[in-house]
Structures are given as structure tokens and as C-alpha cells.
GROMACS .gro file of N, CA and C in nm:
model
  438
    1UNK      N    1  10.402  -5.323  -5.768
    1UNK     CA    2  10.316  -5.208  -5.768
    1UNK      C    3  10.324  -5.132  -5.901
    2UNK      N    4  10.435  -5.129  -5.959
    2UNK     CA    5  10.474  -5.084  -6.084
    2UNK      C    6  10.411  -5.131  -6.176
    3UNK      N    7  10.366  -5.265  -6.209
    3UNK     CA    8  10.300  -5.333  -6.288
    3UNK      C    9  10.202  -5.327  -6.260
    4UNK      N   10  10.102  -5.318  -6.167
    4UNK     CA   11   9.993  -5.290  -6.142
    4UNK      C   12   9.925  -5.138  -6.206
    5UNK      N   13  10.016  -5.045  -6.161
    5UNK     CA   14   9.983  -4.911  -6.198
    5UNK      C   15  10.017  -4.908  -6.389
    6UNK      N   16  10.130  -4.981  -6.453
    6UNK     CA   17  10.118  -4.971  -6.567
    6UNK      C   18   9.993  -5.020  -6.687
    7UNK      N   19   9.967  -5.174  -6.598
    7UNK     CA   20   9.826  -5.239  -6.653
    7UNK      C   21   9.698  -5.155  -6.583
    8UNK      N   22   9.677  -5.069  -6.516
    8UNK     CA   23   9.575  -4.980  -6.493
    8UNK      C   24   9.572  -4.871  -6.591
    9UNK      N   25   9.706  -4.831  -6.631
    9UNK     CA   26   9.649  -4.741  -6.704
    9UNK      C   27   9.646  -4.756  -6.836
   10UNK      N   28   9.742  -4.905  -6.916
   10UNK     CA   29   9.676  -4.983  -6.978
   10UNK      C   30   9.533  -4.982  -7.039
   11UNK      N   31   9.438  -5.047  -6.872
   11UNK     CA   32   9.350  -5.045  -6.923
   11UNK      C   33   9.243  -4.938  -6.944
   12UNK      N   34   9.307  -4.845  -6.903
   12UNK     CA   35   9.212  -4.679  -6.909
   12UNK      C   36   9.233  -4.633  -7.052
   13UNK      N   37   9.349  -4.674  -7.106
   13UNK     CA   38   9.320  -4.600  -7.265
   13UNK      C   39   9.272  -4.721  -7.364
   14UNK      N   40   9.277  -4.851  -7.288
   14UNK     CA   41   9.142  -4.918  -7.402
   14UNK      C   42   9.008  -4.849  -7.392
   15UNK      N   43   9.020  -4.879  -7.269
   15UNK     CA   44   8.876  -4.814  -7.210
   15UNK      C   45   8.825  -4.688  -7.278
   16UNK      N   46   8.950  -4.615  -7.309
   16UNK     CA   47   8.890  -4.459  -7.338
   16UNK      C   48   8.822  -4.487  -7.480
   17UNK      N   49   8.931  -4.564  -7.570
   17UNK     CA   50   8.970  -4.567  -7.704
   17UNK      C   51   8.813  -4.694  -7.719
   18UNK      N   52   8.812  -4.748  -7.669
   18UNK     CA   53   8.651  -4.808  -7.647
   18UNK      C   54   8.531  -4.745  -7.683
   19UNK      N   55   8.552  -4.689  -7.560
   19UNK     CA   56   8.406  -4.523  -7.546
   19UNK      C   57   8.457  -4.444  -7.662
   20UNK      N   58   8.520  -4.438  -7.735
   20UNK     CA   59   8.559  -4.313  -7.826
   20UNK      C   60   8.514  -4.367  -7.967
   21UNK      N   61   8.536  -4.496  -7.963
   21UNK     CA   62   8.486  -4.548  -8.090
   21UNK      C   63   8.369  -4.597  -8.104
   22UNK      N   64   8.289  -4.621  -7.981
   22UNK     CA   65   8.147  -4.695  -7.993
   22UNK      C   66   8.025  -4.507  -7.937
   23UNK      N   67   8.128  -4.421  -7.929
   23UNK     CA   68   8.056  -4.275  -7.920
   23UNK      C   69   8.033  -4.225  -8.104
   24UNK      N   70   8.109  -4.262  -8.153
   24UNK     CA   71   8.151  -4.197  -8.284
   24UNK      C   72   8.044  -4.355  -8.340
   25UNK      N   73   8.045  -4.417  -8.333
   25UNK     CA   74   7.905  -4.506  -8.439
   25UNK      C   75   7.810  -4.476  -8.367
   26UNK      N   76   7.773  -4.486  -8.257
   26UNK     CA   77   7.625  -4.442  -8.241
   26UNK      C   78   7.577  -4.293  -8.281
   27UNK      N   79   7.677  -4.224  -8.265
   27UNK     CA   80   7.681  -4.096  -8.345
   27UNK      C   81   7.626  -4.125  -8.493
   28UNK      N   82   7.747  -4.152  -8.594
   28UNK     CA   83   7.723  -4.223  -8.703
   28UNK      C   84   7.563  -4.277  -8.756
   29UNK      N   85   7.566  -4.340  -8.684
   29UNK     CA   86   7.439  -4.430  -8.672
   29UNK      C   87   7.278  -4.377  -8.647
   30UNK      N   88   7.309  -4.272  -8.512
   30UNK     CA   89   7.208  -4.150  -8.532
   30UNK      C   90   7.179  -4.096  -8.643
   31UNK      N   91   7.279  -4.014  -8.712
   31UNK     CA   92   7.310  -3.966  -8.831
   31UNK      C   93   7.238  -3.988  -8.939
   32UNK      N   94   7.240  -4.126  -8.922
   32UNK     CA   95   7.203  -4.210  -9.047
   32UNK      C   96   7.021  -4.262  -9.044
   33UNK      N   97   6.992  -4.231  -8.912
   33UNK     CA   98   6.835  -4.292  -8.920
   33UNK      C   99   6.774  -4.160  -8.890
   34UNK      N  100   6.806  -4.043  -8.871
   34UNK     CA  101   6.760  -3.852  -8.814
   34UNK      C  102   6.689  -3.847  -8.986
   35UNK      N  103   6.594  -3.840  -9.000
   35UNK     CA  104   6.565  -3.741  -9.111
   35UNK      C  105   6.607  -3.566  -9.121
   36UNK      N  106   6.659  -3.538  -9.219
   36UNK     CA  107   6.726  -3.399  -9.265
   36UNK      C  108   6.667  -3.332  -9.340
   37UNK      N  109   6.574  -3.412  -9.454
   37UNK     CA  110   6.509  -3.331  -9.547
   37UNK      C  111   6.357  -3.470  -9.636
   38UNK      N  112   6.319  -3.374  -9.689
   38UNK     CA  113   6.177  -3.454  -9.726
   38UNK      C  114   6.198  -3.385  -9.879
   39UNK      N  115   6.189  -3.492 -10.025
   39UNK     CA  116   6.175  -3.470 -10.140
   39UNK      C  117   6.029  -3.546 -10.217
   40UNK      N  118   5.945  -3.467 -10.247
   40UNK     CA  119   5.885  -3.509 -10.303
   40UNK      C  120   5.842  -3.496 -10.463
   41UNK      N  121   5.770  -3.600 -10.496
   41UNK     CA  122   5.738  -3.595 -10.659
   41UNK      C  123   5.606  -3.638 -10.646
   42UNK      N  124   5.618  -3.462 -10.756
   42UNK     CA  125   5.457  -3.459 -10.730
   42UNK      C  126   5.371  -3.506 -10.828
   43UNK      N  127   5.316  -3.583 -10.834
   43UNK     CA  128   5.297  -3.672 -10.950
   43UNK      C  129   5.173  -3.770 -10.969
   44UNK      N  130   5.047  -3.865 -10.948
   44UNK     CA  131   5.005  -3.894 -10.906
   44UNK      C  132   4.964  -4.023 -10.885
   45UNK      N  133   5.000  -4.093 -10.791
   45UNK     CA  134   4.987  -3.988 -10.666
   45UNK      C  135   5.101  -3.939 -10.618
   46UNK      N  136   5.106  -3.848 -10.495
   46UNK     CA  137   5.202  -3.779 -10.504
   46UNK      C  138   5.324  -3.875 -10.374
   47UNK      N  139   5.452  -3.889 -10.424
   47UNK     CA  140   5.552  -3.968 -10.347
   47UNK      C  141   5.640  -3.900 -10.243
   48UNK      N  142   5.657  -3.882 -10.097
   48UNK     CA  143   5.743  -3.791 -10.031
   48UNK      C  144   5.874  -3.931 -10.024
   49UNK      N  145   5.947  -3.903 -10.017
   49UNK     CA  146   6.055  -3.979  -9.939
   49UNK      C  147   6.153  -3.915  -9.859
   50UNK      N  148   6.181  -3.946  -9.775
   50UNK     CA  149   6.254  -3.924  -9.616
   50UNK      C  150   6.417  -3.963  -9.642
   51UNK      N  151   6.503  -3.785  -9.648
   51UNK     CA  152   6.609  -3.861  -9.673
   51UNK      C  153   6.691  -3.820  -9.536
   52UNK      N  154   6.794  -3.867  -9.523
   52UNK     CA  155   6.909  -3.825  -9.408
   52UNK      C  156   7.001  -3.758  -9.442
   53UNK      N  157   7.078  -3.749  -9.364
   53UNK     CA  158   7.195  -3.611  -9.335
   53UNK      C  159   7.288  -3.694  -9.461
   54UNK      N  160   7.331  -3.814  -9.538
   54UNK     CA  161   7.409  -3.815  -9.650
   54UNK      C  162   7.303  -3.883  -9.750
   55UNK      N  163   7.217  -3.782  -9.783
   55UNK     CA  164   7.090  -3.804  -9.867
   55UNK      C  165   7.066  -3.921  -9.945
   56UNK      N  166   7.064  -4.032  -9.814
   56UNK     CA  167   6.970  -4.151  -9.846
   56UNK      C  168   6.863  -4.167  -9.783
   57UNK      N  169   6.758  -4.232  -9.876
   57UNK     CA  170   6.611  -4.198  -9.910
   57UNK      C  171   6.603  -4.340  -9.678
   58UNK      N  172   6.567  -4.286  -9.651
   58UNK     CA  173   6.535  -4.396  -9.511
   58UNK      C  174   6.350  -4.408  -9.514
   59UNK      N  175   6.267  -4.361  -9.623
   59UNK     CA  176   6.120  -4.387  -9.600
   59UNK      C  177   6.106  -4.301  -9.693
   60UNK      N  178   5.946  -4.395  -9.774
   60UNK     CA  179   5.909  -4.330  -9.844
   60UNK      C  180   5.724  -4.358  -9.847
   61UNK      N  181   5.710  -4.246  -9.871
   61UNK     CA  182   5.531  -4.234  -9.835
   61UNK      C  183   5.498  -4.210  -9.941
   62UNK      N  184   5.399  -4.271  -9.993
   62UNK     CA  185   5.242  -4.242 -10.126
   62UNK      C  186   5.133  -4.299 -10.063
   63UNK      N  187   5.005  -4.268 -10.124
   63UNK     CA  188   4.897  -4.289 -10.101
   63UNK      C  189   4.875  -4.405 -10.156
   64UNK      N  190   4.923  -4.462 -10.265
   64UNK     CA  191   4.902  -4.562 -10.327
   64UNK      C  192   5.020  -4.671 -10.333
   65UNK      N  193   4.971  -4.761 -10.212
   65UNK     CA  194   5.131  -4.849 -10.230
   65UNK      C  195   5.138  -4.957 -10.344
   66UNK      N  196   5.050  -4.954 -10.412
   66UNK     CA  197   5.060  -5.002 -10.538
   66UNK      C  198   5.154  -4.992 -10.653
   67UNK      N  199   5.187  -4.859 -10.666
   67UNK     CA  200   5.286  -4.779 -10.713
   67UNK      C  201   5.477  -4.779 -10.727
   68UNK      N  202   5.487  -4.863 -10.629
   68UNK     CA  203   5.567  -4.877 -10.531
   68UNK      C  204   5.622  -5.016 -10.518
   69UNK      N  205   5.550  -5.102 -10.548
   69UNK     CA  206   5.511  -5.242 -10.491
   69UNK      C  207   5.671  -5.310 -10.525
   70UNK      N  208   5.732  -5.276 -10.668
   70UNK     CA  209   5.784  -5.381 -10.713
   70UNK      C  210   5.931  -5.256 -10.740
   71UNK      N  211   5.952  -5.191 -10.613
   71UNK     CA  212   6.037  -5.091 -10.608
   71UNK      C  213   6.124  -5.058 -10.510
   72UNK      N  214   6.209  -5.127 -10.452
   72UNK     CA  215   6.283  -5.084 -10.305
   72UNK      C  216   6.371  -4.980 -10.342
   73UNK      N  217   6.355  -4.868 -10.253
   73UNK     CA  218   6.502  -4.741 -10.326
   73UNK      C  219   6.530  -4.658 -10.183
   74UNK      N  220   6.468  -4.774 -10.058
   74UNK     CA  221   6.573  -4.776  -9.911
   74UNK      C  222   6.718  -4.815  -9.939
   75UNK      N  223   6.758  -4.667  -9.854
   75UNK     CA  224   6.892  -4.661  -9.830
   75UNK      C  225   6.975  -4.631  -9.982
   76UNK      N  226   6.921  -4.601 -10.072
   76UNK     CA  227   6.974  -4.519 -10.157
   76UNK      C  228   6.984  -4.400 -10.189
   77UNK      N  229   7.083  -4.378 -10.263
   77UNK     CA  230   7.088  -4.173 -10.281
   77UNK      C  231   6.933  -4.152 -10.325
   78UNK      N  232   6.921  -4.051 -10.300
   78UNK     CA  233   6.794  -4.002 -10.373
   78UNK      C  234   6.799  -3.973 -10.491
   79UNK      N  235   6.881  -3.916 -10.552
   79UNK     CA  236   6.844  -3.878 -10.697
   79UNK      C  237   6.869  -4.055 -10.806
   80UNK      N  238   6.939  -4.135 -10.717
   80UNK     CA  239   6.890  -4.277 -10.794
   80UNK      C  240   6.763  -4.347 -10.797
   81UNK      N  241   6.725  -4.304 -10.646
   81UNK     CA  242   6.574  -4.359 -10.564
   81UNK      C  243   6.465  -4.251 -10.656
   82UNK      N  244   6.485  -4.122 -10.669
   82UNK     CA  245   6.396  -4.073 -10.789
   82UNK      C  246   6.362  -4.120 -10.933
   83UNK      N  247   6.492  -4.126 -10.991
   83UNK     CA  248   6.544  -4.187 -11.113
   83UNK      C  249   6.451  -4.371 -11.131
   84UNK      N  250   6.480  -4.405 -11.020
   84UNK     CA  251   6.414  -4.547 -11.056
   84UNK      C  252   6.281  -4.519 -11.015
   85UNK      N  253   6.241  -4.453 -10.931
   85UNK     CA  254   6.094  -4.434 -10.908
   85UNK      C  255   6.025  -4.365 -11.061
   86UNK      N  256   6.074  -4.305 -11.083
   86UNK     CA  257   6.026  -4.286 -11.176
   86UNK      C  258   6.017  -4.329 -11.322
   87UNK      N  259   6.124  -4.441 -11.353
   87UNK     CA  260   6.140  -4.509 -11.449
   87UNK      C  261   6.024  -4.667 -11.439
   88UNK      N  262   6.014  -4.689 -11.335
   88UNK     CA  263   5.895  -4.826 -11.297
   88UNK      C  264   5.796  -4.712 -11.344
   89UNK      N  265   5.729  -4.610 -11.316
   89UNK     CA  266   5.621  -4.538 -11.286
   89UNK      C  267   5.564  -4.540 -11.478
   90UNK      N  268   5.762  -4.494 -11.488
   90UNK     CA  269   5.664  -4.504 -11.659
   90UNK      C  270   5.680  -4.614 -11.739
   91UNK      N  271   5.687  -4.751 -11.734
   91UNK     CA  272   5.714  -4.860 -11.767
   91UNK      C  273   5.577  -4.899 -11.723
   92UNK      N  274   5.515  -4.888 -11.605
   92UNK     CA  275   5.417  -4.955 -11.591
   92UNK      C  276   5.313  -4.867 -11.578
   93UNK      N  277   5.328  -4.762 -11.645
   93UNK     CA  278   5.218  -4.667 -11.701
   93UNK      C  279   5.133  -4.564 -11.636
   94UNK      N  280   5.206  -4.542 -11.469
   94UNK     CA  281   5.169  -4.483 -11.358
   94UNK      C  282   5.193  -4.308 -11.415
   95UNK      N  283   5.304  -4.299 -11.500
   95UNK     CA  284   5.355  -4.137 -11.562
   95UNK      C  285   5.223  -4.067 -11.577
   96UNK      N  286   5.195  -3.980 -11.556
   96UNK     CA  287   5.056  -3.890 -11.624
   96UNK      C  288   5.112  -3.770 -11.614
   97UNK      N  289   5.125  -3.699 -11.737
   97UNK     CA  290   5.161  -3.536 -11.702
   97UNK      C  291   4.998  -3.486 -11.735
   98UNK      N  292   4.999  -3.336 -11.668
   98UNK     CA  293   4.910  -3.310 -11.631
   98UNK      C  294   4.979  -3.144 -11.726
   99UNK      N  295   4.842  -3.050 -11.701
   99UNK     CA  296   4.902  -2.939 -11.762
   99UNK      C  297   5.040  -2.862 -11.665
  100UNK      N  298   5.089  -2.878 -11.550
  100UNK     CA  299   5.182  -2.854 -11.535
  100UNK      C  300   5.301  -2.933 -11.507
  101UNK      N  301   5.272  -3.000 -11.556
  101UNK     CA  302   5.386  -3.133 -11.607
  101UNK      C  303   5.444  -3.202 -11.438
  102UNK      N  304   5.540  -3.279 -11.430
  102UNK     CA  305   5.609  -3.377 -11.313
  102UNK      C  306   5.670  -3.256 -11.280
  103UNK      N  307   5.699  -3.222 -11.072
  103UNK     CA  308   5.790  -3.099 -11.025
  103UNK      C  309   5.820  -3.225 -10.957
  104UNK      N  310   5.942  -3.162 -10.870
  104UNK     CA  311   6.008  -3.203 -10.749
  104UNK      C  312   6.048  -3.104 -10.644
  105UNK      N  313   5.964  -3.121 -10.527
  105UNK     CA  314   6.013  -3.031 -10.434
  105UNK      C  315   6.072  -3.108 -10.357
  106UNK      N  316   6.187  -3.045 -10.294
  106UNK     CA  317   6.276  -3.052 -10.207
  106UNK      C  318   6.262  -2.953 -10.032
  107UNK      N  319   6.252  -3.008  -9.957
  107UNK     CA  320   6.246  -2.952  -9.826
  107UNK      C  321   6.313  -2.987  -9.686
  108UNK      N  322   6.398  -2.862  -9.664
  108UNK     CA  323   6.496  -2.887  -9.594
  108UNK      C  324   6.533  -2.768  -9.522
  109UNK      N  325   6.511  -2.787  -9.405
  109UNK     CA  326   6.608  -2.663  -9.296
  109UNK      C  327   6.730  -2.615  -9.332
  110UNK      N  328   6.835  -2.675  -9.374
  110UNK     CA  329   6.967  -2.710  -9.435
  110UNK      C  330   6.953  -2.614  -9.544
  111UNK      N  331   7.005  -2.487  -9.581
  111UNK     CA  332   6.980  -2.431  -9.692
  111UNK      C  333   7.111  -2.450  -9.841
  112UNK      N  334   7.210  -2.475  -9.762
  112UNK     CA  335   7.284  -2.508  -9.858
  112UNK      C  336   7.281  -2.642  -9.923
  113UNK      N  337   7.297  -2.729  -9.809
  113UNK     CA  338   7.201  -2.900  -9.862
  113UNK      C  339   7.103  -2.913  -9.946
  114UNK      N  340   7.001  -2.794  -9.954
  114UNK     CA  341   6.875  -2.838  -9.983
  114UNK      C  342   6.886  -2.808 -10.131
  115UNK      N  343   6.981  -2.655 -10.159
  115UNK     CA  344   7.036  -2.598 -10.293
  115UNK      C  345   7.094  -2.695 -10.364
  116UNK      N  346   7.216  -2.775 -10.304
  116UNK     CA  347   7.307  -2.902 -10.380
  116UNK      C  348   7.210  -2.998 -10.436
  117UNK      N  349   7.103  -3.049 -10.328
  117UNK     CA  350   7.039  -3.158 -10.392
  117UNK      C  351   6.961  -3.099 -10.451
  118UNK      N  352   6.875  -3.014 -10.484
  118UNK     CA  353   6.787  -2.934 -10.576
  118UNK      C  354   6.860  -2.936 -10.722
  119UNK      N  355   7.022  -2.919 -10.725
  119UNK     CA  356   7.020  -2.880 -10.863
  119UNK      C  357   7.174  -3.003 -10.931
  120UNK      N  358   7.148  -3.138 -10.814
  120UNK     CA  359   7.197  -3.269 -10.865
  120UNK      C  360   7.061  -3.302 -10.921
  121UNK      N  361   6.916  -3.285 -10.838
  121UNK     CA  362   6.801  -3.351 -10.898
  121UNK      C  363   6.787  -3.245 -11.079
  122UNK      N  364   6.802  -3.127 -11.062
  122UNK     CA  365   6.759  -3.128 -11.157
  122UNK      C  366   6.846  -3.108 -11.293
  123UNK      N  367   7.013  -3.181 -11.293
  123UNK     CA  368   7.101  -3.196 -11.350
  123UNK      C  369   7.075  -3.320 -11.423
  124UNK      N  370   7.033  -3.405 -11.333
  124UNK     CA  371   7.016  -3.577 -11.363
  124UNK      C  372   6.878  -3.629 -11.322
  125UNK      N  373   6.751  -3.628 -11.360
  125UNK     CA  374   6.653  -3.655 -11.340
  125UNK      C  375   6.606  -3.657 -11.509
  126UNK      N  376   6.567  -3.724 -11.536
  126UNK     CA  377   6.487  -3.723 -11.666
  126UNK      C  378   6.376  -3.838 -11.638
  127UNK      N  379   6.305  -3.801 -11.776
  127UNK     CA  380   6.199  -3.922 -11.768
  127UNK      C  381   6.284  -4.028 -11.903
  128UNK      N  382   6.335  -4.142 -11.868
  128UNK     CA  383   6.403  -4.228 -11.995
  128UNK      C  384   6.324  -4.321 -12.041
  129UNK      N  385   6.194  -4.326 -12.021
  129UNK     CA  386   6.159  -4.437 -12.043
  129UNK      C  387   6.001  -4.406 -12.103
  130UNK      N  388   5.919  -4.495 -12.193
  130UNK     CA  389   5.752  -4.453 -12.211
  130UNK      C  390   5.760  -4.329 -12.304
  131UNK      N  391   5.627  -4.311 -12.333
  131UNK     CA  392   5.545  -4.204 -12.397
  131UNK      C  393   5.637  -4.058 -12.368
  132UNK      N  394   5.704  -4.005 -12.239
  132UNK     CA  395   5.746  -3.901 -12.256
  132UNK      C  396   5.872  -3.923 -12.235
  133UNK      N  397   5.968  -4.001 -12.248
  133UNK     CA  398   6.120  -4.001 -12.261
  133UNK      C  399   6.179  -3.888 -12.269
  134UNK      N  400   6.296  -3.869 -12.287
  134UNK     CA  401   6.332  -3.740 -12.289
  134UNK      C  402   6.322  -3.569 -12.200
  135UNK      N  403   6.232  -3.630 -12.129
  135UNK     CA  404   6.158  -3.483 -12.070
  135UNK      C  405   6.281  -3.464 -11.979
  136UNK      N  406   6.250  -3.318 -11.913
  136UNK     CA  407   6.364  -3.355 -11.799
  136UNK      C  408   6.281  -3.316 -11.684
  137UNK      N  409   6.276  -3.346 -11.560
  137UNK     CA  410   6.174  -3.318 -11.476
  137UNK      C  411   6.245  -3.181 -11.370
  138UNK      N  412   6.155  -3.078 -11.378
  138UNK     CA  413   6.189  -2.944 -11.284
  138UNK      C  414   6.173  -2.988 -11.162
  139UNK      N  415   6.321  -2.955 -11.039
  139UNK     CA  416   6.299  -2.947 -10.899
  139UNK      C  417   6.270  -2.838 -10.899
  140UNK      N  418   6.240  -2.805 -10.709
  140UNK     CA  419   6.235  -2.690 -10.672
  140UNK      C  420   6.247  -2.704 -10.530
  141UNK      N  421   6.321  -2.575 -10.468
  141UNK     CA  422   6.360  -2.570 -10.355
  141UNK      C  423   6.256  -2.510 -10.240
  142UNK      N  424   6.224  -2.576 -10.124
  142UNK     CA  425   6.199  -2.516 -10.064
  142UNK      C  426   6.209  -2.513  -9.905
  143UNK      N  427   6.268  -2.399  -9.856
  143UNK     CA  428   6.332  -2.408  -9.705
  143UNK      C  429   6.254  -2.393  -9.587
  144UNK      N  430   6.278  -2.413  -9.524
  144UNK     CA  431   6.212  -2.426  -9.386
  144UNK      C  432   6.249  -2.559  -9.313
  145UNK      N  433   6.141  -2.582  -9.199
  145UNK     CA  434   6.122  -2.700  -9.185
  145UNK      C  435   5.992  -2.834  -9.188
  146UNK      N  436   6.034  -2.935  -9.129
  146UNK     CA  437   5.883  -3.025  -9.175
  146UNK      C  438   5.747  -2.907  -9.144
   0.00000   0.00000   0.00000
């Protein structure tokens, strides 16, 4: 009976330690596919991409999937997924500044999130490549939600 009751409870803390670890990845895992915030570049045409709670890009929307074509920057940070979006854009001649030049808005419920990535984008964002190299491209924050 002793052995019985020891392998019962045995198997109650696999069991627990089971549920505890497959609670914590689907958690995880939620986490990771929830959109948190929307960055776009406004540019034309204009690009939103869909990032998550550890600001990787999970979707990205333009009007023109042309633009895009020869560009995967799923599941990357965003300010790399910007960075290369925008380096194809001016390589293959998509760049057009306009009189108020390339912005980046940022939008996010998250107000302190939305501040950090607002001013990593506009620490490390440049244009490196083409006719306007050098530039550096202005974010901007803005809170709320979708």
C-alpha cells in the first residue's frame, strides 16, 4: 500500500510539472502570435507591419506586394525588418521622398513599449543605400489602440 501511495504521488508531481510546463509555452506561444503594436512607414506605398509583445514583425501589409516580393522580415525585430525594408526599397528604386520626407509611426497601447521602440527606430534607422544615403529617417509615437 506504501508503494502504491508513493508512485501516486509520484505521478501527481509529473503530472503537475507537465501542466506547468506545457501552461507556460502555450502561454509563450500566445505571446508570440497576439499582436501588441502596429509600425508603419510611410512611404509609398505606405508599409504597416504587425509586431508582438518581443517586437517581432508577425505580418506585414502594403498595397503593393510588389514592393515586398523579394523581402521576408517575418519573425524579425523590427527595427532590422525596417532597416532591410527599406534598404531593398532603395536599391530597387521604390525610395521617393516627397516634400515631407520618409516618417515612421509607431502604435501601441503599451506606452512605455511604444517610447523604447520609437527611439531604437529612430537611433538606428537610416537610409544606407541609393540617391539619399545618409538620411536618417524620423519616427514618431503614437498611443492608443488599433
Amino acid at each position: 500500500m506504501k508503494r502504491l501511495l508513493t508512485f501516486l504521488i509520484k505521478l501527481m508531481c509529473y503530472a503537475f510539472l507537465f501542466a506547468a510546463i506545457f501552461a507556460a509555452s502555450a502561454y509563450g506561444g500566445y505571446m508570440y502570435i497576439r499582436p501588441s503594436g502596429y509600425v508603419n512607414l510611410n512611404s509609398t506605398p505606405p508599409i504597416s507591419y504587425t509586431v508582438n509583445s518581443f517586437n517581432r514583425v508577425i505580418d506585414v501589409n502594403t498595397e503593393n506586394k510588389e514592393i515586398l516580393k523579394g523581402v521576408n522580415v517575418n519573425h524579425k525585430n523590427i527595427v532590422d525588418a525596417v532597416q532591410i525594408t527599406i534598404d531593398f526599397m532603395a536599391e530597387s528604386g521604390y525610395l521617393v521622398h516627397d516634400s515631407s520626407g520618409l516618417t515612421i509611426s509607431v502604435l501601441s497601447s503599451d506606452k512605455d513599449k511604444a517610447g523604447s521602440m520609437t527611439e531604437r527606430l529612430n537611433n538606428e534607422i537610416q537610409i544606407r543605400k541609393g540617391e539619399y544615403a545618409g538620411e536618417k529617417i524620423k519616427a514618431s509615437l503614437v498611443i492608443g489602440t488599433e
